[in-house]
PDB file of C-alpha atoms in Angstrom:
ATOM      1  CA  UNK A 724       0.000   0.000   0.000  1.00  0.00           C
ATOM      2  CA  UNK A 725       1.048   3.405  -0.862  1.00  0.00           C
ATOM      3  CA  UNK A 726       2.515   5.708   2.064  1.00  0.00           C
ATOM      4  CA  UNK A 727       0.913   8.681   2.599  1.00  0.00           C
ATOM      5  CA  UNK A 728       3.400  10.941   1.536  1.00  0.00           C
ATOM      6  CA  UNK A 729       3.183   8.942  -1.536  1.00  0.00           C
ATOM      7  CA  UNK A 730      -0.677   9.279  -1.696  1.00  0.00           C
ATOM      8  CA  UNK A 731      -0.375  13.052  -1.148  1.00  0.00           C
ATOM      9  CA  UNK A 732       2.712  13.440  -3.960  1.00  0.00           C
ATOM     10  CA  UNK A 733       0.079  11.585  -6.423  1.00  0.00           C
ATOM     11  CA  UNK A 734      -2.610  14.280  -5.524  1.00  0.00           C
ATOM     12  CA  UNK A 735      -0.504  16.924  -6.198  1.00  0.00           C
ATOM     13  CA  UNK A 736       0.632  15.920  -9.062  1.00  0.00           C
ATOM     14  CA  UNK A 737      -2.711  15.778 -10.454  1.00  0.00           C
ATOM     15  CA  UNK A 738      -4.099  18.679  -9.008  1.00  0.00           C
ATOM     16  CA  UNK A 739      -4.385  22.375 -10.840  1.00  0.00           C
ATOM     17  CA  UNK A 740      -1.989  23.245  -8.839  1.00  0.00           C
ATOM     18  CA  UNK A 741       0.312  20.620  -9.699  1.00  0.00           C
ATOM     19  CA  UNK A 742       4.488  20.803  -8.943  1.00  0.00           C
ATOM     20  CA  UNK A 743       6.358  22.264 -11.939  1.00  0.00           C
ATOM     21  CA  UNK A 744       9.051  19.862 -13.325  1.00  0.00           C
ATOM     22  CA  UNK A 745      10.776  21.776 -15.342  1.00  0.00           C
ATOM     23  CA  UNK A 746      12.939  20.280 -18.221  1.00  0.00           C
ATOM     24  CA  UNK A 747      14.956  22.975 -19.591  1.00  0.00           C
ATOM     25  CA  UNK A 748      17.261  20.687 -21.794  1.00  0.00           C
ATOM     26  CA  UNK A 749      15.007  18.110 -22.512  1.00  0.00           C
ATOM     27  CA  UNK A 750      16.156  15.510 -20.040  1.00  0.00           C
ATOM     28  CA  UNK A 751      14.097  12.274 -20.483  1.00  0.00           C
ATOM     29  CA  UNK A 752      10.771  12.462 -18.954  1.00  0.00           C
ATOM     30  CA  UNK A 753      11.875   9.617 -16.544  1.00  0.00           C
ATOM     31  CA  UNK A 754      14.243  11.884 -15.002  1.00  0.00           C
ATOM     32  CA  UNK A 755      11.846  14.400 -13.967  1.00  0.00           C
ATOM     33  CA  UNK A 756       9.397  11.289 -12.808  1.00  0.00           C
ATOM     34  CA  UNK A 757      12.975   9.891 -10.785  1.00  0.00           C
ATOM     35  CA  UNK A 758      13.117  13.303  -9.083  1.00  0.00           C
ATOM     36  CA  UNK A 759       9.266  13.045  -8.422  1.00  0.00           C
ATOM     37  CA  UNK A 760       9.918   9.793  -6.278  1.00  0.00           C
ATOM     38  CA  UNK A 761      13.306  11.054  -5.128  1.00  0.00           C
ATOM     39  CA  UNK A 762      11.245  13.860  -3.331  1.00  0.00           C
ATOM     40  CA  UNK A 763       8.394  11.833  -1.857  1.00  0.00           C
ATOM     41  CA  UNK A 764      11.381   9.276  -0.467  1.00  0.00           C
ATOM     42  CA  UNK A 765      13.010  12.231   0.960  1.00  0.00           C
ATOM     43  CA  UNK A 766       9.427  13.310   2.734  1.00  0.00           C
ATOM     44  CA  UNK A 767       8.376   9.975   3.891  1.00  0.00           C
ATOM     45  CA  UNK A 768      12.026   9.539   5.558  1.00  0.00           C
ATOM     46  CA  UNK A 769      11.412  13.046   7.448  1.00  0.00           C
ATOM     47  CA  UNK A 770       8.549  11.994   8.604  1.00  0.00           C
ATOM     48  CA  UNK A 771      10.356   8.849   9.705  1.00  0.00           C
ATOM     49  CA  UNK A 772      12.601  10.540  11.258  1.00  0.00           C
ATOM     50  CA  UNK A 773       9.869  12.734  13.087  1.00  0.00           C
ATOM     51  CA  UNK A 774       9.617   9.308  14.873  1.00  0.00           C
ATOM     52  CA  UNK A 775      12.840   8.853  15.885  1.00  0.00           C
ATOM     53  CA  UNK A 776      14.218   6.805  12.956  1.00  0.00           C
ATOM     54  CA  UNK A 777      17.265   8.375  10.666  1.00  0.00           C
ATOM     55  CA  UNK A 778      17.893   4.948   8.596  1.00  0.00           C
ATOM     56  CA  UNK A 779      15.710   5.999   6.208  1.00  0.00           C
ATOM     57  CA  UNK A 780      17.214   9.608   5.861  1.00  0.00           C
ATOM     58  CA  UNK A 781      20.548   7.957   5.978  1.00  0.00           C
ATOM     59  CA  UNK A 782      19.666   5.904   2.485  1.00  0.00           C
ATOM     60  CA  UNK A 783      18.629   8.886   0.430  1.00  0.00           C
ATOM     61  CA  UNK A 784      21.453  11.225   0.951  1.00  0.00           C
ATOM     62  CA  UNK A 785      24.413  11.078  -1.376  1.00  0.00           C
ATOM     63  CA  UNK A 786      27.223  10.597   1.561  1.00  0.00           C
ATOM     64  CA  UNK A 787      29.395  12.565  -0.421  1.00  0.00           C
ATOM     65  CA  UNK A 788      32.252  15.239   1.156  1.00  0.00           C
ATOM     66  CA  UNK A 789      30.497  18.081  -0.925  1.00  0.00           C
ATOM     67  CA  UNK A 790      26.930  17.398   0.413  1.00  0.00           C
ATOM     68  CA  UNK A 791      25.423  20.876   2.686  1.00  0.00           C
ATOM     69  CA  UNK A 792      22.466  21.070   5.039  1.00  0.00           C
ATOM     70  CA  UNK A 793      20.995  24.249   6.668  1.00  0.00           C
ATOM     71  CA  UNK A 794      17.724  23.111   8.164  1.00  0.00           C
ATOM     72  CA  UNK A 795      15.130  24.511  10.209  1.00  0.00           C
ATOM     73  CA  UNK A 796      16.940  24.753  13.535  1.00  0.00           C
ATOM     74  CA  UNK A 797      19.572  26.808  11.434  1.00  0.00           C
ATOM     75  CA  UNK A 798      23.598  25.610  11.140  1.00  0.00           C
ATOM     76  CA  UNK A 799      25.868  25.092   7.952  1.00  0.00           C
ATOM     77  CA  UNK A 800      26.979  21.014   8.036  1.00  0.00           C
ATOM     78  CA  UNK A 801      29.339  20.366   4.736  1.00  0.00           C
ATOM     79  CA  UNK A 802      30.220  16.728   4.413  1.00  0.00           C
ATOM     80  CA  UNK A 803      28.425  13.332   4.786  1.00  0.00           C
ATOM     81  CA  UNK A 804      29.841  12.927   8.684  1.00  0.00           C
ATOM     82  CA  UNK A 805      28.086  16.322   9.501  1.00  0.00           C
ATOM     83  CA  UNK A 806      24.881  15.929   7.747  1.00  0.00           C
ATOM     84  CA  UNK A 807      24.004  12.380   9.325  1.00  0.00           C
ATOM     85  CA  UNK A 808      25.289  13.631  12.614  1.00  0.00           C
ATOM     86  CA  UNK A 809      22.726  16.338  12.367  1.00  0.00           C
ATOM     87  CA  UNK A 810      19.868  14.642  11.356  1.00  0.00           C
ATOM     88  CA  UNK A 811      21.041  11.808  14.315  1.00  0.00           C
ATOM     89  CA  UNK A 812      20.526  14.853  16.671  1.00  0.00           C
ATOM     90  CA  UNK A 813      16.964  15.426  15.121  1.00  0.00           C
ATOM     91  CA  UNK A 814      16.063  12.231  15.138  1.00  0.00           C
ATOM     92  CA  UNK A 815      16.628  12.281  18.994  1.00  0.00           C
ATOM     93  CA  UNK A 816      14.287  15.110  19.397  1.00  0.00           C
ATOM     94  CA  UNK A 817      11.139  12.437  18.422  1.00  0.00           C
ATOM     95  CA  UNK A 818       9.461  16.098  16.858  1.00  0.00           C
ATOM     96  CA  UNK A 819       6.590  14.038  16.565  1.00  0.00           C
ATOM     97  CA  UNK A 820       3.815  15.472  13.510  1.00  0.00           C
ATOM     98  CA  UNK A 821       4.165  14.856   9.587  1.00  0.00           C
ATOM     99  CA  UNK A 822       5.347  17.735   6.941  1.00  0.00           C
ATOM    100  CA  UNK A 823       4.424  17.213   3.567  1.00  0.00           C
ATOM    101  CA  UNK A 824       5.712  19.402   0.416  1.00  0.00           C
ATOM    102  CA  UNK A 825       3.257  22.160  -1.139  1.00  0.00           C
ATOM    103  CA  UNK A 826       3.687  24.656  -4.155  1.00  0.00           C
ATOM    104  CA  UNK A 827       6.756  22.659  -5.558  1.00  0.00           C
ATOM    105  CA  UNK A 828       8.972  23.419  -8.168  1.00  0.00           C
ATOM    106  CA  UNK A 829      11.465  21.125  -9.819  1.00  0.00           C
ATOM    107  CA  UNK A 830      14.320  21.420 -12.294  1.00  0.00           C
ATOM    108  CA  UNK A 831      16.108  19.155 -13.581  1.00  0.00           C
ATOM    109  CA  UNK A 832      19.428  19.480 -15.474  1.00  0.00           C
ATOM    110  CA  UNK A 833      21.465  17.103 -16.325  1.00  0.00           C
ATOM    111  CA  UNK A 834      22.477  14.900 -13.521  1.00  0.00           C
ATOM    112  CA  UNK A 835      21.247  17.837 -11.399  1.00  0.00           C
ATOM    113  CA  UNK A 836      17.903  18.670 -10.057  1.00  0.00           C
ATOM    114  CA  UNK A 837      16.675  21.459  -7.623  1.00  0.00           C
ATOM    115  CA  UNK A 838      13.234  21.010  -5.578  1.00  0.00           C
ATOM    116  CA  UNK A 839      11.724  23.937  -4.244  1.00  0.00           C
ATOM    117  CA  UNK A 840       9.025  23.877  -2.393  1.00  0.00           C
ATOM    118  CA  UNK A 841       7.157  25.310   1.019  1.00  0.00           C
ATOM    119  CA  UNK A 842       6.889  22.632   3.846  1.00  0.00           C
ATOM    120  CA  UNK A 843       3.778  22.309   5.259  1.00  0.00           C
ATOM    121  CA  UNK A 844       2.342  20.373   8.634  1.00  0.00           C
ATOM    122  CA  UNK A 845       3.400  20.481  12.299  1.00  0.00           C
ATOM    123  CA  UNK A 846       5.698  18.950  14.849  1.00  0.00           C
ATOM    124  CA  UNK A 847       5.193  18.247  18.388  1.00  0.00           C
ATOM    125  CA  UNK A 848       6.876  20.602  21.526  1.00  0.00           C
ATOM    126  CA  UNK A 849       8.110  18.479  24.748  1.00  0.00           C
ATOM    127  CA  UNK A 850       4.794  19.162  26.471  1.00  0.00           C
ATOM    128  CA  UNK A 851       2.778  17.339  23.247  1.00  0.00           C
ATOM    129  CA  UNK A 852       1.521  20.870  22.025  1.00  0.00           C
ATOM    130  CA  UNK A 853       0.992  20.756  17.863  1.00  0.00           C
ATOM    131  CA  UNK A 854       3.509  23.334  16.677  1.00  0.00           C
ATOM    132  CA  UNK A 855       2.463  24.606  13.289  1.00  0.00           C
ATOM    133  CA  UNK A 856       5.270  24.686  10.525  1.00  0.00           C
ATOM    134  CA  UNK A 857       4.783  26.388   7.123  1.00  0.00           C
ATOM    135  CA  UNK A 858       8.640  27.127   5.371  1.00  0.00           C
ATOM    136  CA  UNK A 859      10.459  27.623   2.454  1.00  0.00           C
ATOM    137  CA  UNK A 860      12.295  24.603   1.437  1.00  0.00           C
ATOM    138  CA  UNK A 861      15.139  24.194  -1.211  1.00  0.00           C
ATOM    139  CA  UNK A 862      16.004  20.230  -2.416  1.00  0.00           C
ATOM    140  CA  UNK A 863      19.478  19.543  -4.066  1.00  0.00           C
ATOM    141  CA  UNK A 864      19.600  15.807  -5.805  1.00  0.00           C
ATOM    142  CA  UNK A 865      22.343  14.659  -8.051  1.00  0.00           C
ATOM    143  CA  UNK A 866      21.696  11.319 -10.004  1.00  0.00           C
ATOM    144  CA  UNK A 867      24.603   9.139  -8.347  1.00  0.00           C
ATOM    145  CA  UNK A 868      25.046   5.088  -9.957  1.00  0.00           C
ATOM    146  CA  UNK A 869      21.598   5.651 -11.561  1.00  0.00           C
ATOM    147  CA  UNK A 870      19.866   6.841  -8.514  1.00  0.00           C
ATOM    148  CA  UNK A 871      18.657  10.583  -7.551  1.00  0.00           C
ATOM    149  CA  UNK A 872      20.410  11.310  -4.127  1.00  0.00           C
ATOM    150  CA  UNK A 873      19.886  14.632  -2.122  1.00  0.00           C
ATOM    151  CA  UNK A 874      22.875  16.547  -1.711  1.00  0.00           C
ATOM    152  CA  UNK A 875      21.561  20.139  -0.012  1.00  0.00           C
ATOM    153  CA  UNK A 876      18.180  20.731   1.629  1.00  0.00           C
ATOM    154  CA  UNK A 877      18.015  24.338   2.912  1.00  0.00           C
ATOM    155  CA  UNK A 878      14.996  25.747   5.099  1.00  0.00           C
ATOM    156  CA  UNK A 879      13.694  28.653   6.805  1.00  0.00           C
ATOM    157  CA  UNK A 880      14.176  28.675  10.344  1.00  0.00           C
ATOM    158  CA  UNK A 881      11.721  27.479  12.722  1.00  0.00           C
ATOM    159  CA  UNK A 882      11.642  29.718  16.157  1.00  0.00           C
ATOM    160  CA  UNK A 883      11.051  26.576  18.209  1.00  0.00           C
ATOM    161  CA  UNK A 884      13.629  24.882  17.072  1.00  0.00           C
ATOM    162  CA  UNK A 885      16.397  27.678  16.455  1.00  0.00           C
ATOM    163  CA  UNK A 886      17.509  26.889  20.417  1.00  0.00           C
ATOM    164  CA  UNK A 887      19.065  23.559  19.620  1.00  0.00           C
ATOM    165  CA  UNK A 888      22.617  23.140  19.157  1.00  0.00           C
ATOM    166  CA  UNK A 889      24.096  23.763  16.112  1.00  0.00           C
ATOM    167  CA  UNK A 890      26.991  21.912  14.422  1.00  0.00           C
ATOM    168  CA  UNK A 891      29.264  24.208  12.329  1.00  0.00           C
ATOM    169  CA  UNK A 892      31.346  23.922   8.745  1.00  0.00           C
ATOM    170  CA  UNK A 893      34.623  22.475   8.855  1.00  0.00           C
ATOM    171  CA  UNK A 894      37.171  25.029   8.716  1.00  0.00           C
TER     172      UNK A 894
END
């Protein structure tokens, strides 16, 4: 059966206001489709990770030296060892709640595609109150042995989360 994330990318897709994916070169069709899936894997293992599970996370990230994340709780990690540590730290948090990706925007170049997108749903605060969450989200992928992999994702900040500690680039 379908995951929900899954279910909801399908709706979108179909909808009026369905995601751009944008083939300025004229990439195959497949690849735009392959970023499609790449983007509702990279969802579904947030919300996994919401849970307290980063092995999903951990399998769609290119764990490349050159890979960035700047996420919600703000920070610059560079490298593979930076990135997992960070969403390891997340992960720990159990934030609870489900996001799901609105108003997106793909392009895809090459063996390079860029998601953007606003990320929509809610988390959960210590005490079990709903925390709302609606931010601007940039997706990097880069098609590595055949496979789209992420290598950036890039958010607003989120106030209740901009307390946490923050890992820093490597010098």
């Amino acid at each position: 059966m379908p995951s929900k994330m899954t279910m909801l990318l399908t709706m979108l897709l179909a909808t009026p206001v369905a995601p751009c994916f944008a083939n300025p070169i004229n990439d195959a069709p497949d690849d735009a489709r392959g970023v499609g899936r790449a983007t509702a894997r990279f969802y579904e293992s947030l919300n996994a990770m919401f849970t307290g599970d980063p092995s999903p996370m951990k399998q769609i990230w290119s764990h490349s030296d050159d890979v960035t994340y700047m996420g919600p709780a703000g920070g610059f990690q560079i490298g593979w060892k930076q990135v997992s540590a960070a969403w390891e730290a997340q992960a720990a948090l159990k934030l609870g709640g489900e996001i799901a990706p609105e108003e997106i925007h793909a392009t895809v170049a090459g063996d390079l595609a860029i998601v953007q997108c606003r990320e929509v749903g809610h988390n959960l605060d210590a005490q079990g109150r709903v925390l709302q969450v609606s931010i601007r989200a940039t997706n990097v992928f880069r098609q590595e042995h055949g496979q789209w992999k992420m290598i950036g994702h890039h958010t607003d900040l989120l106030p209740f989360l901009e307390h946490e500690p923050r890992a820093t680039p490597a010098q």
